[in-house]
PDB file of C-alpha atoms in Angstrom:
ATOM      1  CA  MET A   1     147.357  96.023 126.431  1.00 47.00           C
ATOM      2  CA  ARG A   2     147.047  99.617 126.629  1.00 53.00           C
ATOM      3  CA  THR A   3     149.768 100.372 124.137  1.00 52.00           C
ATOM      4  CA  GLU A   4     148.046  98.334 121.641  1.00 55.00           C
ATOM      5  CA  ASN A   5     145.063 100.224 122.504  1.00 54.00           C
ATOM      6  CA  LEU A   6     146.791 103.509 122.222  1.00 52.00           C
ATOM      7  CA  HIS A   7     148.263 102.351 118.725  1.00 47.00           C
ATOM      8  CA  GLU A   8     144.771 101.372 117.625  1.00 51.00           C
ATOM      9  CA  ASN A   9     143.142 104.627 118.258  1.00 45.00           C
ATOM     10  CA  LEU A  10     146.303 106.361 116.739  1.00 42.00           C
ATOM     11  CA  CYS A  11     145.782 104.436 113.841  1.00 44.00           C
ATOM     12  CA  THR A  12     142.250 105.283 113.700  1.00 42.00           C
ATOM     13  CA  LEU A  13     142.895 108.793 114.075  1.00 40.00           C
ATOM     14  CA  ILE A  14     145.504 109.136 111.507  1.00 40.00           C
ATOM     15  CA  VAL A  15     143.175 107.142 108.874  1.00 42.00           C
ATOM     16  CA  PHE A  16     140.006 109.633 109.945  1.00 43.00           C
ATOM     17  CA  SER A  17     142.261 112.847 109.186  1.00 42.00           C
ATOM     18  CA  ILE A  18     143.524 111.279 105.467  1.00 43.00           C
ATOM     19  CA  LEU A  19     139.818 110.563 104.897  1.00 48.00           C
ATOM     20  CA  LYS A  20     138.921 114.500 106.008  1.00 51.00           C
ATOM     21  CA  MET A  21     141.470 115.708 103.695  1.00 51.00           C
ATOM     22  CA  GLU A  22     140.051 113.491 100.705  1.00 65.00           C
ATOM     23  CA  TYR A  23     136.469 114.392 101.653  1.00 72.00           C
ATOM     24  CA  GLU A  24     137.440 118.312 101.141  1.00 77.00           C
ATOM     25  CA  ASN A  25     138.769 117.548  97.477  1.00 90.00           C
ATOM     26  CA  LEU A  26     135.612 115.035  97.044  1.00 93.00           C
ATOM     27  CA  ARG A  27     133.540 118.355  97.912  1.00 94.00           C
ATOM     28  CA  GLU A  28     135.520 120.505  95.569  1.00 94.00           C
ATOM     29  CA  ASP A  29     135.525 117.619  92.652  1.00 95.00           C
ATOM     30  CA  LEU A  30     131.641 117.525  93.094  1.00 96.00           C
ATOM     31  CA  GLU A  31     131.162 121.175  92.759  1.00 96.00           C
ATOM     32  CA  SER A  32     133.124 121.231  89.495  1.00 96.00           C
ATOM     33  CA  TRP A  33     131.211 118.913  88.145  1.00 97.00           C
ATOM     34  CA  LEU A  34     128.083 120.539  89.364  1.00 97.00           C
ATOM     35  CA  GLN A  35     128.800 123.544  87.588  1.00 96.00           C
ATOM     36  CA  GLY A  36     125.718 124.881  85.551  1.00 94.00           C
ATOM     37  CA  TYR A  37     123.565 121.708  86.536  1.00 96.00           C
ATOM     38  CA  SER A  38     119.193 122.070  86.203  1.00 96.00           C
ATOM     39  CA  LYS A  39     118.393 118.966  87.378  1.00 98.00           C
ATOM     40  CA  LEU A  40     120.335 116.660  89.429  1.00 98.00           C
ATOM     41  CA  VAL A  41     119.513 112.916  90.127  1.00 99.00           C
ATOM     42  CA  ILE A  42     121.168 111.259  92.980  1.00 99.00           C
ATOM     43  CA  PHE A  43     120.775 107.418  92.403  1.00 98.00           C
ATOM     44  CA  GLY A  44     121.621 105.581  95.235  1.00 96.00           C
ATOM     45  CA  ILE A  45     122.418 101.715  94.547  1.00 94.00           C
ATOM     46  CA  GLY A  46     122.949  98.557  96.847  1.00 92.00           C
ATOM     47  CA  ASN A  47     121.734  95.177  98.290  1.00 92.00           C
ATOM     48  CA  PRO A  48     120.217  96.204 102.123  1.00 92.00           C
ATOM     49  CA  LEU A  49     121.490  92.495 102.662  1.00 92.00           C
ATOM     50  CA  LYS A  50     125.158  92.329 101.991  1.00 92.00           C
ATOM     51  CA  GLY A  51     126.324  94.426 104.882  1.00 94.00           C
ATOM     52  CA  ASP A  52     128.143  97.525 103.213  1.00 95.00           C
ATOM     53  CA  ASP A  53     127.015  97.280  99.680  1.00 93.00           C
ATOM     54  CA  ALA A  54     123.757  99.377 101.192  1.00 95.00           C
ATOM     55  CA  LEU A  55     125.916 102.448 101.585  1.00 96.00           C
ATOM     56  CA  GLY A  56     124.527 103.901  98.381  1.00 96.00           C
ATOM     57  CA  LEU A  57     121.067 103.485  99.787  1.00 97.00           C
ATOM     58  CA  GLU A  58     121.756 104.672 103.419  1.00 97.00           C
ATOM     59  CA  ILE A  59     123.421 107.947 101.789  1.00 98.00           C
ATOM     60  CA  LEU A  60     120.119 108.748  99.916  1.00 97.00           C
ATOM     61  CA  ARG A  61     118.250 108.232 103.347  1.00 96.00           C
ATOM     62  CA  SER A  62     120.857 110.815 104.778  1.00 96.00           C
ATOM     63  CA  LEU A  63     120.243 113.390 102.254  1.00 98.00           C
ATOM     64  CA  ARG A  64     116.171 113.104 102.337  1.00 95.00           C
ATOM     65  CA  ARG A  65     114.652 116.479 103.274  1.00 91.00           C
ATOM     66  CA  LYS A  66     117.979 118.213 103.060  1.00 95.00           C
ATOM     67  CA  VAL A  67     118.113 118.649  99.342  1.00 96.00           C
ATOM     68  CA  PRO A  68     116.798 121.779  97.377  1.00 95.00           C
ATOM     69  CA  GLY A  69     113.844 121.172  94.308  1.00 94.00           C
ATOM     70  CA  SER A  70     116.035 120.871  91.769  1.00 95.00           C
ATOM     71  CA  VAL A  71     117.670 117.387  93.191  1.00 98.00           C
ATOM     72  CA  ARG A  72     115.952 114.245  93.000  1.00 98.00           C
ATOM     73  CA  LEU A  73     116.760 111.118  94.952  1.00 98.00           C
ATOM     74  CA  ILE A  74     115.958 107.620  93.388  1.00 98.00           C
ATOM     75  CA  GLU A  75     116.516 104.208  95.045  1.00 96.00           C
ATOM     76  CA  GLY A  76     117.964 101.813  92.835  1.00 93.00           C
ATOM     77  CA  GLY A  77     118.518  98.778  95.191  1.00 92.00           C
ATOM     78  CA  ILE A  78     120.180  95.683  93.375  1.00 90.00           C
ATOM     79  CA  ALA A  79     118.159  96.138  90.037  1.00 91.00           C
ATOM     80  CA  PRO A  80     118.938 100.008  89.063  1.00 92.00           C
ATOM     81  CA  GLU A  81     118.461  98.979  85.649  1.00 92.00           C
ATOM     82  CA  ASN A  82     114.568  99.291  86.544  1.00 94.00           C
ATOM     83  CA  PHE A  83     114.724 102.945  87.187  1.00 96.00           C
ATOM     84  CA  ILE A  84     116.184 104.257  83.921  1.00 96.00           C
ATOM     85  CA  GLY A  85     112.543 105.033  82.390  1.00 97.00           C
ATOM     86  CA  LYS A  86     111.942 107.140  85.597  1.00 98.00           C
ATOM     87  CA  ILE A  87     115.507 108.770  85.188  1.00 98.00           C
ATOM     88  CA  ALA A  88     114.988 109.681  81.816  1.00 97.00           C
ATOM     89  CA  ARG A  89     111.265 111.192  82.995  1.00 98.00           C
ATOM     90  CA  ILE A  90     112.812 113.778  85.227  1.00 98.00           C
ATOM     91  CA  ARG A  91     115.120 115.074  82.161  1.00 98.00           C
ATOM     92  CA  PRO A  92     118.153 115.561  84.773  1.00 98.00           C
ATOM     93  CA  SER A  93     121.346 117.467  83.455  1.00 98.00           C
ATOM     94  CA  HIS A  94     123.714 115.442  86.111  1.00 98.00           C
ATOM     95  CA  VAL A  95     123.406 111.766  87.567  1.00 98.00           C
ATOM     96  CA  LEU A  96     125.416 110.943  90.596  1.00 98.00           C
ATOM     97  CA  LEU A  97     125.365 107.274  91.064  1.00 96.00           C
ATOM     98  CA  ILE A  98     126.344 106.358  94.661  1.00 96.00           C
ATOM     99  CA  ASP A  99     127.432 102.876  95.301  1.00 93.00           C
ATOM    100  CA  ALA A 100     130.187 100.647  97.192  1.00 92.00           C
ATOM    101  CA  ALA A 101     133.161  99.954  94.619  1.00 90.00           C
ATOM    102  CA  LEU A 102     136.314  97.971  95.419  1.00 88.00           C
ATOM    103  CA  PHE A 103     139.206 100.104  94.260  1.00 88.00           C
ATOM    104  CA  GLY A 104     141.688  99.242  96.827  1.00 89.00           C
ATOM    105  CA  GLY A 105     141.119 102.391  99.026  1.00 91.00           C
ATOM    106  CA  LYS A 106     140.449 102.587 102.943  1.00 93.00           C
ATOM    107  CA  PRO A 107     136.794 101.770 104.087  1.00 94.00           C
ATOM    108  CA  GLY A 108     134.811 104.585 103.845  1.00 94.00           C
ATOM    109  CA  GLU A 109     137.165 106.521 101.335  1.00 93.00           C
ATOM    110  CA  ALA A 110     135.432 108.076  98.293  1.00 94.00           C
ATOM    111  CA  LYS A 111     136.490 108.482  94.999  1.00 92.00           C
ATOM    112  CA  ILE A 112     134.830 110.207  91.696  1.00 93.00           C
ATOM    113  CA  PHE A 113     134.726 107.602  88.626  1.00 90.00           C
ATOM    114  CA  THR A 114     133.705 108.508  84.778  1.00 89.00           C
ATOM    115  CA  ILE A 115     131.524 106.158  82.923  1.00 84.00           C
ATOM    116  CA  GLU A 116     134.789 104.754  81.510  1.00 81.00           C
ATOM    117  CA  ASN A 117     136.036 103.390  84.663  1.00 78.00           C
ATOM    118  CA  VAL A 118     133.057 102.287  86.339  1.00 71.00           C
ATOM    119  CA  PRO A 119     133.785  98.534  85.108  1.00 56.00           C
ATOM    120  CA  SER A 120     136.656  97.945  86.704  1.00 60.00           C
ATOM    121  CA  VAL A 121     135.709  99.029  90.208  1.00 60.00           C
ATOM    122  CA  THR A 122     132.056  98.471  91.055  1.00 60.00           C
ATOM    123  CA  ILE A 123     130.824  95.306  92.677  1.00 61.00           C
ATOM    124  CA  SER A 124     128.874  92.921  90.548  1.00 57.00           C
ATOM    125  CA  THR A 125     125.731  92.584  92.817  1.00 61.00           C
ATOM    126  CA  HIS A 126     123.382  93.960  90.215  1.00 60.00           C
ATOM    127  CA  MET A 127     121.763  92.204  87.363  1.00 65.00           C
ATOM    128  CA  ILE A 128     123.034  94.316  84.943  1.00 75.00           C
ATOM    129  CA  PRO A 129     126.386  95.894  85.306  1.00 79.00           C
ATOM    130  CA  LEU A 130     126.580  99.435  86.503  1.00 82.00           C
ATOM    131  CA  TYR A 131     128.813 100.822  83.309  1.00 84.00           C
ATOM    132  CA  MET A 132     125.533  99.425  81.145  1.00 86.00           C
ATOM    133  CA  VAL A 133     123.057 101.228  83.736  1.00 87.00           C
ATOM    134  CA  ALA A 134     124.919 104.512  83.153  1.00 90.00           C
ATOM    135  CA  GLU A 135     125.285 103.892  79.473  1.00 92.00           C
ATOM    136  CA  LEU A 136     122.012 103.689  78.845  1.00 93.00           C
ATOM    137  CA  VAL A 137     120.791 106.626  81.235  1.00 94.00           C
ATOM    138  CA  ARG A 138     123.474 108.838  79.493  1.00 95.00           C
ATOM    139  CA  GLU A 139     122.004 107.740  76.282  1.00 96.00           C
ATOM    140  CA  LYS A 140     118.127 108.444  77.105  1.00 96.00           C
ATOM    141  CA  THR A 141     119.006 111.745  79.220  1.00 96.00           C
ATOM    142  CA  GLY A 142     122.111 112.977  77.695  1.00 96.00           C
ATOM    143  CA  ALA A 143     122.728 113.801  81.438  1.00 97.00           C
ATOM    144  CA  LYS A 144     126.324 114.208  82.671  1.00 97.00           C
ATOM    145  CA  ILE A 145     127.150 111.236  84.785  1.00 96.00           C
ATOM    146  CA  ILE A 146     129.612 110.263  87.485  1.00 95.00           C
ATOM    147  CA  LEU A 147     129.926 107.311  89.653  1.00 93.00           C
ATOM    148  CA  LEU A 148     130.695 108.398  93.395  1.00 95.00           C
ATOM    149  CA  GLY A 149     132.050 104.778  94.605  1.00 93.00           C
ATOM    150  CA  ILE A 150     132.895 104.459  98.466  1.00 94.00           C
ATOM    151  CA  GLN A 151     135.125 101.360  99.681  1.00 94.00           C
ATOM    152  CA  PRO A 152     133.193  99.205 101.223  1.00 95.00           C
ATOM    153  CA  LYS A 153     134.905  97.014 104.289  1.00 95.00           C
ATOM    154  CA  ASN A 154     132.217  94.174 104.870  1.00 92.00           C
ATOM    155  CA  LEU A 155     129.916  92.357 101.923  1.00 90.00           C
ATOM    156  CA  ASN A 156     128.935  89.342 103.866  1.00 88.00           C
ATOM    157  CA  LEU A 157     125.174  88.389 103.346  1.00 87.00           C
ATOM    158  CA  GLY A 158     123.205  89.282 106.435  1.00 81.00           C
ATOM    159  CA  GLU A 159     125.533  91.491 108.468  1.00 79.00           C
ATOM    160  CA  GLY A 160     124.686  95.182 109.056  1.00 89.00           C
ATOM    161  CA  ILE A 161     126.578  98.185 107.706  1.00 94.00           C
ATOM    162  CA  SER A 162     130.377  98.415 109.505  1.00 94.00           C
ATOM    163  CA  TRP A 163     131.079 101.180 111.504  1.00 92.00           C
ATOM    164  CA  GLU A 164     133.552 102.799 109.543  1.00 90.00           C
ATOM    165  CA  ILE A 165     131.045 102.951 106.667  1.00 95.00           C
ATOM    166  CA  ARG A 166     128.265 104.258 108.998  1.00 93.00           C
ATOM    167  CA  GLU A 167     130.872 106.939 110.092  1.00 90.00           C
ATOM    168  CA  SER A 168     131.696 107.840 106.166  1.00 93.00           C
ATOM    169  CA  ILE A 169     127.757 108.003 105.449  1.00 95.00           C
ATOM    170  CA  GLU A 170     126.927 111.120 107.372  1.00 94.00           C
ATOM    171  CA  GLU A 171     130.063 112.885 106.214  1.00 94.00           C
ATOM    172  CA  ILE A 172     129.845 111.955 102.533  1.00 96.00           C
ATOM    173  CA  ALA A 173     126.090 113.065 102.679  1.00 97.00           C
ATOM    174  CA  ALA A 174     126.948 116.460 104.137  1.00 96.00           C
ATOM    175  CA  ILE A 175     129.641 116.726 101.330  1.00 96.00           C
ATOM    176  CA  ILE A 176     127.313 116.432  98.713  1.00 98.00           C
ATOM    177  CA  ILE A 177     124.672 118.947 100.340  1.00 97.00           C
ATOM    178  CA  ALA A 178     127.719 121.568 100.932  1.00 96.00           C
ATOM    179  CA  ALA A 179     128.617 121.020  96.877  1.00 97.00           C
ATOM    180  CA  ILE A 180     124.965 121.517  95.973  1.00 97.00           C
ATOM    181  CA  SER A 181     124.576 124.559  97.987  1.00 96.00           C
ATOM    182  CA  ARG A 182     128.070 126.293  96.789  1.00 94.00           C
ATOM    183  CA  VAL A 183     126.816 125.639  93.389  1.00 95.00           C
ATOM    184  CA  GLU A 184     123.554 127.128  93.877  1.00 91.00           C
ATOM    185  CA  LYS A 185     124.792 130.080  95.545  1.00 87.00           C
ATOM    186  CA  GLY A 186     127.275 130.683  92.903  1.00 76.00           C
TER     187      GLY A 186
END
């Protein structure tokens, strides 16, 4: 019994160590993408009733009151297409979509995808496919758009966010804030 717990704890530690290294790369990739931004929209997407699918919304909540005035936070919920007009009125130079994505990673692992990669990785809980939403936003705004996809663990109806994802939410929010701060400082 004790050996199993030790093994489980060691495996968890290794996974979190790997995620820390990946998160450092994520910050660098976000910084590179954000270069020259004037207005940024961070668009959280997800279904709060389907476990980890709510992670995009939770990351936005973690970012509230921590981002500069050049950043707007928009909750897209399960119908992100309803917010295309609102995003267009902001006239962002950059749009960061945040959603759960099935890409075969470890629960909580985050990865950046271009619009061209979105159809193959996102979860289909939205009325219109996310790549179409992204294309419409780009068409209306001319903004640079990427998806920050996070590998979910649990997508069961009526269940809360899993602890692995809960741990990642704060870490990913901190990475986004750090990337924005570093770009703003030049």
